[in-house]
Amino acid sequence: MFRSMLFAPANHARRVEKAFQLDADAVILDLEDAVAESEKAKARAQLRIILAAPRTKPAFVRVNGFPTPHFHEDLLAAAAAVADGIILPKVETRDQLVIADWLVGEEEKKQGLKPGAILLIPHFETAAGIGKAVEILSASSRVRWAGFGGGDFTADLNLDPSRNERELAPYRAALVLASRQVGIEPPLDSAWTDLNDLDGLREVAEASRRAGFQGKRCIHPDQIAIVNHVFTPSARDIEKAENVVAAFDQAEASGNAAIRVGDAFVDYPVAARARRVLAIRDRLGASAGSDGE
């Protein structure tokens, strides 16, 4: 599970170094939007140096998109440097995933890696991509989760989102649904671009969590703590889930699958939701429930 992923331009060594020292669950080394055209080759060349260094968290690489002249070299460079995963922006067809899967697989052979060691994370940023999400997400076993790109999606559909981005809710829901249909993990949401509006970030992140996302990408260090907090079960959430699961398991053992726990009615779906909270707790370890609530 990734609550937060922080972008860092691959051609800026100091920003990359700092990114790995912060509390984001993973770092995204960017070759795309954060890197000027004149710096693309330099950023690509830096990957081997960055990924060869010891690090305490996963590193993903966002390559330039399929139609660009940089895609092929970016993809091979990220695979050769053995990134934990490669983010593919603006994916719109199943064939794009199949091609990327094959290219990465060939590079894995050269590196002597186990097949499938490098993940592929398609980002959905256009109507064409969302419309084929199930087909795309099922194209490769390397896909463990997807990403939603609100900025480009807004431009593609000529949307003018309000502060709480409710206009994007149907499209976010479509990606959550598609992810569930193909049996992969919940997606990660797009970054919040108003760096001064941290309250807005909190509101939108909370809505994303409630809508089924596992986390959110970040573009500034100040966003990390808020995103991590929103996507981490509170101590109260964990205690409630523990009580529900314990009571339901005891009731089920005696032949009862519909009970009352406190003021709540609990049956199989409610117990399943509680188990998911505990599964998140187990995956996050000590950070889960550390808010004192």
Coordinates of C-alpha atoms in Angstrom, one line a residue:
M1 CA 0.0 0.0 0.0
F2 CA 1.2 3.5 -0.9
R3 CA -0.5 6.4 0.9
S4 CA 1.9 9.0 -0.6
M5 CA 4.3 9.2 -3.5
L6 CA 6.5 12.3 -3.9
F7 CA 7.6 13.5 -7.3
A8 CA 11.2 14.6 -7.8
P9 CA 12.7 15.7 -11.1
A10 CA 15.4 13.1 -11.9
N11 CA 17.8 15.8 -13.2
H12 CA 17.9 17.7 -9.8
A13 CA 20.2 15.7 -7.6
R14 CA 19.6 17.7 -4.4
R15 CA 15.8 17.5 -4.7
V16 CA 16.1 13.7 -5.4
E17 CA 18.3 13.3 -2.3
K18 CA 15.9 15.2 -0.1
A19 CA 12.9 13.3 -1.5
F20 CA 14.3 10.0 -0.2
Q21 CA 14.8 11.6 3.3
L22 CA 11.1 12.6 3.6
D23 CA 8.2 10.7 4.9
A24 CA 6.5 9.8 1.6
D25 CA 6.0 6.1 1.2
A26 CA 7.7 6.2 -2.2
V27 CA 9.5 8.5 -4.6
I28 CA 8.6 9.1 -8.2
L29 CA 11.7 10.1 -10.3
D30 CA 10.2 12.3 -13.0
L31 CA 11.4 12.3 -16.6
E32 CA 8.2 13.9 -17.9
D33 CA 6.4 17.1 -16.9
A34 CA 9.0 18.3 -14.3
V35 CA 11.9 18.1 -16.7
A36 CA 12.5 20.6 -19.5
E37 CA 12.9 19.3 -23.0
S38 CA 16.6 20.4 -23.0
E39 CA 17.2 18.3 -19.8
K40 CA 15.5 15.1 -20.8
A41 CA 18.7 13.2 -21.8
K42 CA 20.4 14.3 -18.6
A43 CA 17.5 13.2 -16.4
R44 CA 17.5 9.8 -18.1
A45 CA 21.2 9.4 -17.6
Q46 CA 20.9 10.1 -13.9
L47 CA 18.6 7.1 -13.3
R48 CA 21.5 4.6 -13.0
I49 CA 23.3 6.8 -10.4
I50 CA 20.2 7.4 -8.4
L51 CA 18.9 3.9 -8.4
A52 CA 22.3 2.3 -7.7
A53 CA 22.5 4.2 -4.4
P54 CA 21.2 2.7 -1.2
R55 CA 17.6 3.8 -0.3
T56 CA 15.0 3.2 2.3
K57 CA 11.9 3.3 0.1
P58 CA 10.7 2.3 -3.3
A59 CA 11.6 4.4 -6.4
F60 CA 9.4 4.6 -9.4
V61 CA 10.2 6.4 -12.7
R62 CA 7.6 8.4 -14.7
V63 CA 8.6 8.2 -18.3
N64 CA 7.5 10.4 -21.1
G65 CA 4.4 9.2 -22.9
F66 CA 4.0 6.8 -25.8
P67 CA 3.7 9.4 -28.6
T68 CA 6.8 11.3 -27.6
P69 CA 10.3 10.7 -29.0
H70 CA 11.6 10.0 -25.5
F71 CA 9.3 7.1 -24.6
H72 CA 11.4 4.2 -25.8
E73 CA 14.7 5.4 -24.4
D74 CA 13.1 6.4 -21.1
L75 CA 11.5 3.0 -20.7
L76 CA 14.7 1.1 -21.4
A77 CA 16.7 3.4 -19.1
A78 CA 14.3 2.9 -16.2
A79 CA 14.3 -0.8 -16.7
A80 CA 18.1 -1.0 -17.0
A81 CA 18.5 1.0 -13.8
V82 CA 16.0 -1.5 -12.1
A83 CA 13.4 0.9 -10.9
D84 CA 10.8 -0.7 -8.7
G85 CA 8.2 0.4 -11.2
I86 CA 7.6 2.5 -14.3
I87 CA 4.8 5.0 -14.5
L88 CA 3.3 5.2 -18.0
P89 CA 1.4 8.5 -18.5
K90 CA -1.7 9.0 -20.6
V91 CA -2.2 5.3 -21.4
E92 CA -5.1 4.9 -23.9
T93 CA -4.9 1.4 -25.4
R94 CA -4.2 -2.1 -24.4
D95 CA -1.4 -2.4 -27.0
Q96 CA 0.6 0.3 -25.2
L97 CA 0.7 -1.8 -22.1
V98 CA 1.6 -4.9 -24.1
I99 CA 4.4 -3.2 -25.8
A100 CA 5.8 -1.7 -22.6
D101 CA 5.5 -5.1 -20.9
W102 CA 7.5 -6.8 -23.7
L103 CA 10.2 -4.1 -23.7
V104 CA 10.7 -4.2 -19.9
G105 CA 10.7 -8.0 -20.0
E106 CA 13.6 -8.0 -22.6
E107 CA 15.5 -5.7 -20.3
E108 CA 14.9 -7.9 -17.3
K109 CA 16.5 -10.8 -19.2
K110 CA 19.6 -8.7 -19.9
Q111 CA 19.8 -7.7 -16.2
G112 CA 19.2 -11.3 -15.0
L113 CA 16.1 -10.3 -13.1
K114 CA 13.1 -12.4 -12.2
P115 CA 10.4 -11.9 -14.8
G116 CA 7.9 -9.4 -13.6
A117 CA 10.3 -7.8 -11.1
I118 CA 9.6 -4.3 -12.5
L119 CA 6.0 -3.1 -12.2
L120 CA 4.1 -1.0 -14.7
I121 CA 1.7 1.7 -13.4
P122 CA -0.6 3.1 -16.1
H123 CA -1.9 6.6 -15.5
F124 CA -5.3 7.5 -16.8
E125 CA -5.4 11.1 -17.9
T126 CA -7.8 11.1 -20.9
A127 CA -11.3 10.1 -21.8
A128 CA -9.9 7.5 -24.2
G129 CA -8.0 5.8 -21.4
I130 CA -10.8 5.8 -18.8
G131 CA -13.1 4.4 -21.5
K132 CA -10.9 1.4 -21.9
A133 CA -9.7 1.0 -18.3
V134 CA -10.7 -2.6 -17.8
E135 CA -9.1 -3.7 -21.1
I136 CA -5.9 -1.8 -20.3
L137 CA -5.5 -2.9 -16.7
S138 CA -5.9 -6.5 -17.6
A139 CA -3.2 -6.3 -20.3
S140 CA -0.2 -7.1 -18.1
S141 CA 0.4 -9.0 -14.9
R142 CA 2.9 -6.2 -14.0
V143 CA 0.1 -3.9 -13.3
R144 CA -0.7 -3.9 -9.5
W145 CA -2.5 -0.5 -9.4
A146 CA -3.2 2.5 -11.5
G147 CA -3.0 6.2 -11.2
F148 CA -5.5 9.0 -12.0
G149 CA -4.2 12.2 -13.6
G150 CA -6.7 15.0 -12.8
G151 CA -4.8 17.8 -14.4
D152 CA -4.6 16.4 -17.9
F153 CA -8.0 14.8 -17.6
T154 CA -9.5 18.2 -16.8
A155 CA -7.8 19.6 -20.0
D156 CA -8.9 16.7 -22.1
L157 CA -12.6 17.0 -21.2
N158 CA -12.6 20.8 -21.0
L159 CA -13.7 20.7 -17.4
D160 CA -13.5 23.7 -15.0
P161 CA -13.4 21.9 -11.6
S162 CA -14.5 23.6 -8.4
R163 CA -12.3 23.6 -5.3
N164 CA -13.5 20.2 -4.1
E165 CA -13.1 18.7 -7.6
R166 CA -16.6 17.1 -7.5
E167 CA -16.7 17.3 -11.3
L168 CA -14.0 14.6 -11.4
A169 CA -15.8 12.2 -9.1
P170 CA -17.4 10.1 -11.8
Y171 CA -14.2 9.5 -13.5
R172 CA -12.3 8.7 -10.4
A173 CA -15.1 6.2 -9.5
A174 CA -14.7 4.6 -12.9
L175 CA -11.0 3.9 -12.3
V176 CA -11.7 2.5 -8.8
L177 CA -14.4 0.3 -10.3
A178 CA -12.2 -0.9 -13.2
S179 CA -9.4 -1.7 -10.7
R180 CA -11.7 -3.8 -8.6
Q181 CA -13.1 -5.6 -11.7
V182 CA -9.7 -6.8 -12.8
G183 CA -8.6 -7.7 -9.2
I184 CA -5.8 -5.2 -8.7
E185 CA -5.1 -2.8 -5.8
P186 CA -7.0 0.4 -5.5
P187 CA -5.6 3.3 -7.6
L188 CA -3.6 6.4 -6.5
D189 CA -5.1 9.8 -7.0
S190 CA -3.6 12.8 -8.8
A191 CA -1.5 15.5 -7.1
W192 CA -3.0 18.6 -5.6
T193 CA -1.6 21.6 -7.4
D194 CA -2.6 24.6 -5.1
L195 CA 0.5 24.6 -2.9
N196 CA -1.0 27.2 -0.6
D197 CA -4.3 25.5 0.0
L198 CA -3.6 22.6 2.3
D199 CA -7.1 22.6 3.7
G200 CA -8.3 22.0 0.1
L201 CA -5.8 19.1 -0.2
R202 CA -7.1 17.6 3.0
E203 CA -10.7 17.8 1.8
V204 CA -10.0 16.3 -1.7
A205 CA -7.8 13.6 -0.2
E206 CA -10.5 12.6 2.3
A207 CA -13.0 12.4 -0.6
S208 CA -10.6 10.2 -2.5
R209 CA -10.1 7.9 0.4
R210 CA -13.8 7.5 0.9
A211 CA -14.2 6.9 -2.9
G212 CA -11.8 3.9 -2.7
F213 CA -8.3 5.2 -3.5
Q214 CA -5.3 3.9 -1.6
G215 CA -3.3 7.1 -1.6
K216 CA -2.4 10.3 -3.4
R217 CA 0.6 11.6 -5.2
C218 CA 2.4 14.7 -3.9
I219 CA 4.4 17.5 -5.6
H220 CA 5.6 19.3 -2.5
P221 CA 7.0 18.1 0.9
D222 CA 4.3 20.0 2.8
Q223 CA 1.7 17.8 1.3
I224 CA 3.1 14.5 2.6
A225 CA 2.0 14.6 6.2
I226 CA -1.6 15.5 5.3
V227 CA -1.9 12.8 2.7
N228 CA -0.3 10.2 5.0
H229 CA -2.7 11.2 7.8
V230 CA -5.8 11.0 5.6
F231 CA -5.0 7.5 4.3
T232 CA -3.9 6.0 7.6
P233 CA -6.5 4.4 9.9
S234 CA -6.8 6.3 13.1
A235 CA -6.5 4.7 16.5
R236 CA -10.3 5.0 16.8
D237 CA -10.8 3.4 13.4
I238 CA -8.6 0.5 14.4
E239 CA -10.2 0.0 17.8
K240 CA -13.7 0.0 16.2
A241 CA -12.6 -2.5 13.5
E242 CA -11.0 -4.8 16.1
N243 CA -14.2 -4.8 18.2
V244 CA -16.4 -5.5 15.1
V245 CA -14.2 -8.4 13.9
A246 CA -13.9 -9.9 17.3
A247 CA -17.7 -9.7 18.0
F248 CA -18.6 -11.0 14.6
D249 CA -16.2 -13.9 14.6
Q250 CA -17.6 -15.0 18.0
A251 CA -21.2 -14.6 16.8
E252 CA -20.4 -16.5 13.5
A253 CA -18.9 -19.4 15.4
S254 CA -22.2 -19.8 17.2
G255 CA -24.2 -19.6 14.0
N256 CA -25.2 -15.9 14.0
A257 CA -24.1 -13.7 11.1
A258 CA -26.2 -10.5 11.9
I259 CA -25.4 -8.9 15.3
R260 CA -25.3 -5.5 17.0
V261 CA -22.0 -4.0 18.1
G262 CA -22.6 -0.9 20.1
D263 CA -25.0 1.2 18.0
A264 CA -24.1 -0.5 14.7
F265 CA -25.7 -3.4 12.8
V266 CA -23.0 -5.8 11.7
D267 CA -23.2 -8.5 9.0
Y268 CA -20.8 -9.9 6.5
P269 CA -20.3 -6.7 4.4
V270 CA -19.7 -4.6 7.5
A271 CA -17.3 -7.2 8.9
A272 CA -15.4 -7.3 5.6
R273 CA -14.9 -3.5 5.7
A274 CA -13.6 -3.8 9.3
R275 CA -11.2 -6.5 8.1
R276 CA -9.9 -4.2 5.4
V277 CA -9.1 -1.6 8.0
L278 CA -7.1 -4.2 10.0
A279 CA -5.3 -5.3 6.8
I280 CA -4.2 -1.7 6.2
R281 CA -3.1 -1.5 9.8
D282 CA -1.0 -4.6 9.3
R283 CA 0.6 -3.3 6.1
L284 CA 1.5 0.1 7.6
G285 CA 2.9 -1.3 10.8
A286 CA 3.7 1.2 13.6
S287 CA 2.4 4.3 11.6
A288 CA -1.2 3.0 11.7
G289 CA -3.2 4.4 14.7
S290 CA -0.3 6.6 15.8
D291 CA -2.5 9.8 15.7
G292 CA -3.7 9.2 19.2
E293 CA -7.4 9.5 18.3

